[in-house]
Short mmCIF file of C-alpha atoms in Angstrom, two decimals:
data_model
loop_
_atom_site.label_atom_id
_atom_site.label_comp_id
_atom_site.label_asym_id
_atom_site.label_seq_id
_atom_site.Cartn_x
_atom_site.Cartn_y
_atom_site.Cartn_z
CA MET A 1440 82.36 93.95 96.81
CA ALA A 1441 85.70 95.28 95.56
CA GLN A 1442 87.71 97.81 97.51
CA ARG A 1443 88.39 101.17 95.88
CA TRP A 1444 90.30 104.29 96.85
CA TYR A 1445 88.32 107.24 98.22
CA ILE A 1446 89.47 110.67 99.30
CA ILE A 1447 88.18 112.03 102.58
CA HIS A 1448 88.36 115.67 103.58
CA THR A 1449 89.62 116.46 107.08
CA TYR A 1450 90.33 119.52 109.16
CA SER A 1451 93.70 120.77 107.94
CA GLY A 1452 96.46 119.79 110.34
CA PHE A 1453 94.52 116.80 111.69
CA GLU A 1454 95.31 114.31 108.89
CA ALA A 1455 97.54 112.08 111.05
CA LYS A 1456 95.04 112.12 113.94
CA VAL A 1457 92.23 111.19 111.53
CA LYS A 1458 94.32 108.28 110.20
CA ILE A 1459 94.90 106.94 113.74
CA ALA A 1460 91.29 107.50 114.84
CA LEU A 1461 89.93 105.86 111.69
CA GLU A 1462 92.22 102.82 112.07
CA GLU A 1463 91.11 102.47 115.72
CA ARG A 1464 87.42 102.73 114.76
CA ILE A 1465 87.86 100.11 112.01
CA LYS A 1466 89.27 97.68 114.61
CA GLN A 1467 86.68 98.64 117.22
CA TYR A 1468 83.80 97.87 114.83
CA GLY A 1469 85.49 94.73 113.43
CA LEU A 1470 85.53 96.06 109.86
CA GLU A 1471 89.18 95.26 109.03
CA SER A 1472 88.09 93.09 106.07
CA GLN A 1473 86.35 96.07 104.47
CA PHE A 1474 89.31 98.49 104.76
CA SER A 1475 92.81 97.80 103.48
CA ALA A 1476 94.62 101.15 103.76
CA VAL A 1477 94.44 104.61 105.29
CA VAL A 1478 97.11 106.91 103.83
CA VAL A 1479 98.13 110.50 104.52
CA PRO A 1480 100.08 111.49 101.38
CA THR A 1481 103.39 112.95 102.54
CA GLU A 1482 106.84 113.60 101.15
CA ASN A 1483 110.21 114.04 102.80
CA VAL A 1484 111.68 117.49 102.31
CA VAL A 1485 115.15 118.78 103.07
CA GLU A 1486 116.07 122.31 104.04
CA VAL A 1487 119.05 124.09 105.53
CA VAL A 1488 118.35 125.68 108.90
CA ARG A 1489 121.20 127.64 110.50
CA GLY A 1490 123.73 125.78 108.36
CA GLU A 1491 122.36 122.30 109.15
CA ARG A 1492 120.46 120.07 106.74
CA LYS A 1493 117.12 119.18 108.30
CA MET A 1494 114.74 116.51 107.08
CA SER A 1495 111.03 116.91 107.63
CA SER A 1496 107.80 115.46 106.36
CA ARG A 1497 105.32 117.60 104.47
CA LYS A 1498 101.75 116.77 103.54
CA VAL A 1499 101.29 116.64 99.78
CA TYR A 1500 97.54 117.31 100.01
CA PRO A 1501 96.82 119.13 103.28
CA GLY A 1502 93.31 118.38 104.51
CA TYR A 1503 92.97 115.08 102.65
CA VAL A 1504 93.41 111.39 103.49
CA LEU A 1505 93.18 108.41 101.10
CA VAL A 1506 91.19 105.36 102.19
CA ARG A 1507 91.00 102.01 100.39
CA MET A 1508 87.69 100.45 101.36
CA GLU A 1509 84.51 98.73 100.33
CA PHE A 1510 81.95 101.49 100.04
CA ASN A 1511 78.64 100.72 101.74
CA ASP A 1512 76.39 102.40 104.29
CA GLU A 1513 78.27 100.92 107.25
CA THR A 1514 81.78 101.89 106.06
CA ARG A 1515 80.64 105.32 104.82
CA HIS A 1516 79.04 106.03 108.19
CA LEU A 1517 82.15 104.87 110.09
CA VAL A 1518 84.37 107.22 108.07
CA GLN A 1519 82.02 110.20 108.23
CA GLU A 1520 81.53 109.85 111.98
CA THR A 1521 85.29 109.88 112.65
CA PRO A 1522 86.25 113.08 114.54
CA LYS A 1523 87.75 115.82 112.33
CA VAL A 1524 86.44 114.24 109.09
CA THR A 1525 84.25 116.63 107.11
CA GLY A 1526 83.20 114.06 104.51
CA PHE A 1527 84.10 112.34 101.28
CA VAL A 1528 85.35 114.31 98.30
CA GLY A 1529 82.48 114.27 95.84
CA GLY A 1530 79.89 114.77 98.57
CA SER A 1531 77.00 112.32 98.61
CA LYS A 1532 78.21 110.78 95.33
CA SER A 1533 81.61 109.80 96.84
CA VAL A 1534 83.27 108.99 93.53
CA PRO A 1535 86.18 106.57 93.93
CA LEU A 1536 89.64 107.70 92.89
CA PRO A 1537 90.84 105.74 89.82
CA ASP A 1538 93.30 103.03 90.94
CA GLU A 1539 96.04 104.37 88.66
CA GLU A 1540 95.77 107.83 90.28
CA ALA A 1541 96.01 106.37 93.78
CA GLU A 1542 98.92 104.14 92.77
CA LYS A 1543 100.69 107.16 91.27
CA ILE A 1544 100.31 109.11 94.54
CA ILE A 1545 101.56 106.17 96.61
CA HIS A 1546 104.46 105.52 94.22
CA GLN A 1547 105.48 109.21 94.47
CA MET A 1548 105.36 108.95 98.28
CA GLU A 1549 107.64 105.89 98.24
CA GLU A 1550 110.02 107.57 95.79
CA ARG A 1551 110.20 110.76 97.84
CA ALA A 1552 110.80 108.77 101.02
CA GLN A 1553 114.00 107.52 99.35
CA LYS A 1554 114.98 110.79 97.67
CA PRO A 1555 113.79 113.84 99.61
CA VAL A 1556 112.69 116.84 97.62
CA PRO A 1557 113.95 120.34 98.40
CA LYS A 1558 111.53 122.46 100.38
CA TYR A 1559 111.86 125.23 97.81
CA SER A 1560 110.54 126.16 94.39
CA PHE A 1561 112.49 128.42 92.08
CA GLU A 1562 111.94 129.92 88.64
CA LYS A 1563 114.23 131.48 86.09
CA GLY A 1564 114.65 135.18 86.89
CA ASP A 1565 114.20 134.84 90.68
CA ASP A 1566 116.48 137.05 92.78
CA VAL A 1567 118.31 134.94 95.36
CA THR A 1568 120.92 135.13 98.08
CA VAL A 1569 123.40 132.32 98.55
CA ILE A 1570 123.09 131.15 102.17
CA GLU A 1571 125.73 128.42 102.31
CA GLY A 1572 129.07 127.46 100.80
CA PRO A 1573 131.92 129.50 99.30
CA PHE A 1574 129.50 132.01 97.74
CA ALA A 1575 127.55 132.64 100.97
CA ASN A 1576 126.05 136.15 101.11
CA PHE A 1577 126.43 136.68 97.34
CA HIS A 1578 123.31 137.86 95.51
CA GLY A 1579 122.32 136.64 92.10
CA VAL A 1580 119.62 135.83 89.58
CA ILE A 1581 118.53 132.30 88.68
CA GLU A 1582 119.39 131.53 85.08
CA GLU A 1583 118.32 127.86 85.03
CA VAL A 1584 116.39 125.49 87.33
CA LYS A 1585 117.31 121.79 87.38
CA PRO A 1586 114.56 120.19 89.50
CA GLU A 1587 115.68 116.61 88.79
CA LYS A 1588 119.07 117.43 90.35
CA GLY A 1589 117.71 119.80 93.01
CA LYS A 1590 120.04 122.51 91.67
CA VAL A 1591 119.91 125.99 90.16
CA ARG A 1592 122.38 127.91 88.03
CA VAL A 1593 122.72 131.39 89.48
CA MET A 1594 124.47 134.36 87.89
CA VAL A 1595 126.47 136.00 90.67
CA SER A 1596 128.69 139.05 90.41
CA ILE A 1597 132.30 138.16 91.26
CA PHE A 1598 134.78 141.04 91.03
CA GLY A 1599 132.28 142.96 88.91
CA ARG A 1600 131.78 140.11 86.39
CA SER A 1601 128.64 138.05 86.07
CA THR A 1602 129.57 134.39 86.64
CA PRO A 1603 127.34 131.29 86.50
CA VAL A 1604 127.45 129.11 89.63
CA GLU A 1605 125.57 125.83 90.09
CA LEU A 1606 124.13 125.48 93.60
CA GLU A 1607 121.78 123.14 95.48
CA PHE A 1608 118.26 124.44 96.12
CA ALA A 1609 118.96 124.29 99.86
CA HIS A 1610 121.93 126.66 99.46
CA VAL A 1611 119.96 129.59 98.05
CA GLN A 1612 117.08 131.64 99.33
CA LYS A 1613 114.67 133.88 97.42
CA VAL A 1614 115.03 137.60 98.09
CA GLY A 1615 111.84 139.36 99.11
#
């Protein structure tokens, strides 16, 4: 029987514990040949805290874990009986995730491990305060968002004139 990707639902905040517990149960029951991966989709994020760049990991899909496994009564039961697992997405049908979807998620994880994403999301028109750099404490309005560069162009008032300034996401903070 071929292995496929399945999504399991867990208590939010317990994804890593579920991964460890599930991997231990797989070994304990000698079912390693029927499971090939247990993945908590995460991404590295960067933020500025008190002037220092901090790297942290954030769950992409809180409350969910991906499992590559052969689906049968024994493996289904092992997963469902793991503490903090509420069941398979899809309920009793447990529809496998298409391989290309799972590969896309895993590829994004690998990419984001290399190039952390900013912990922020901005849109044109957002009011922001600059929190770092030569324009610290200036207020402005986002004119353009450049997500691929992790930068925004902000119109700030300098000596009474509106001036565009390009800043990193981590150097601005939304007002309000």
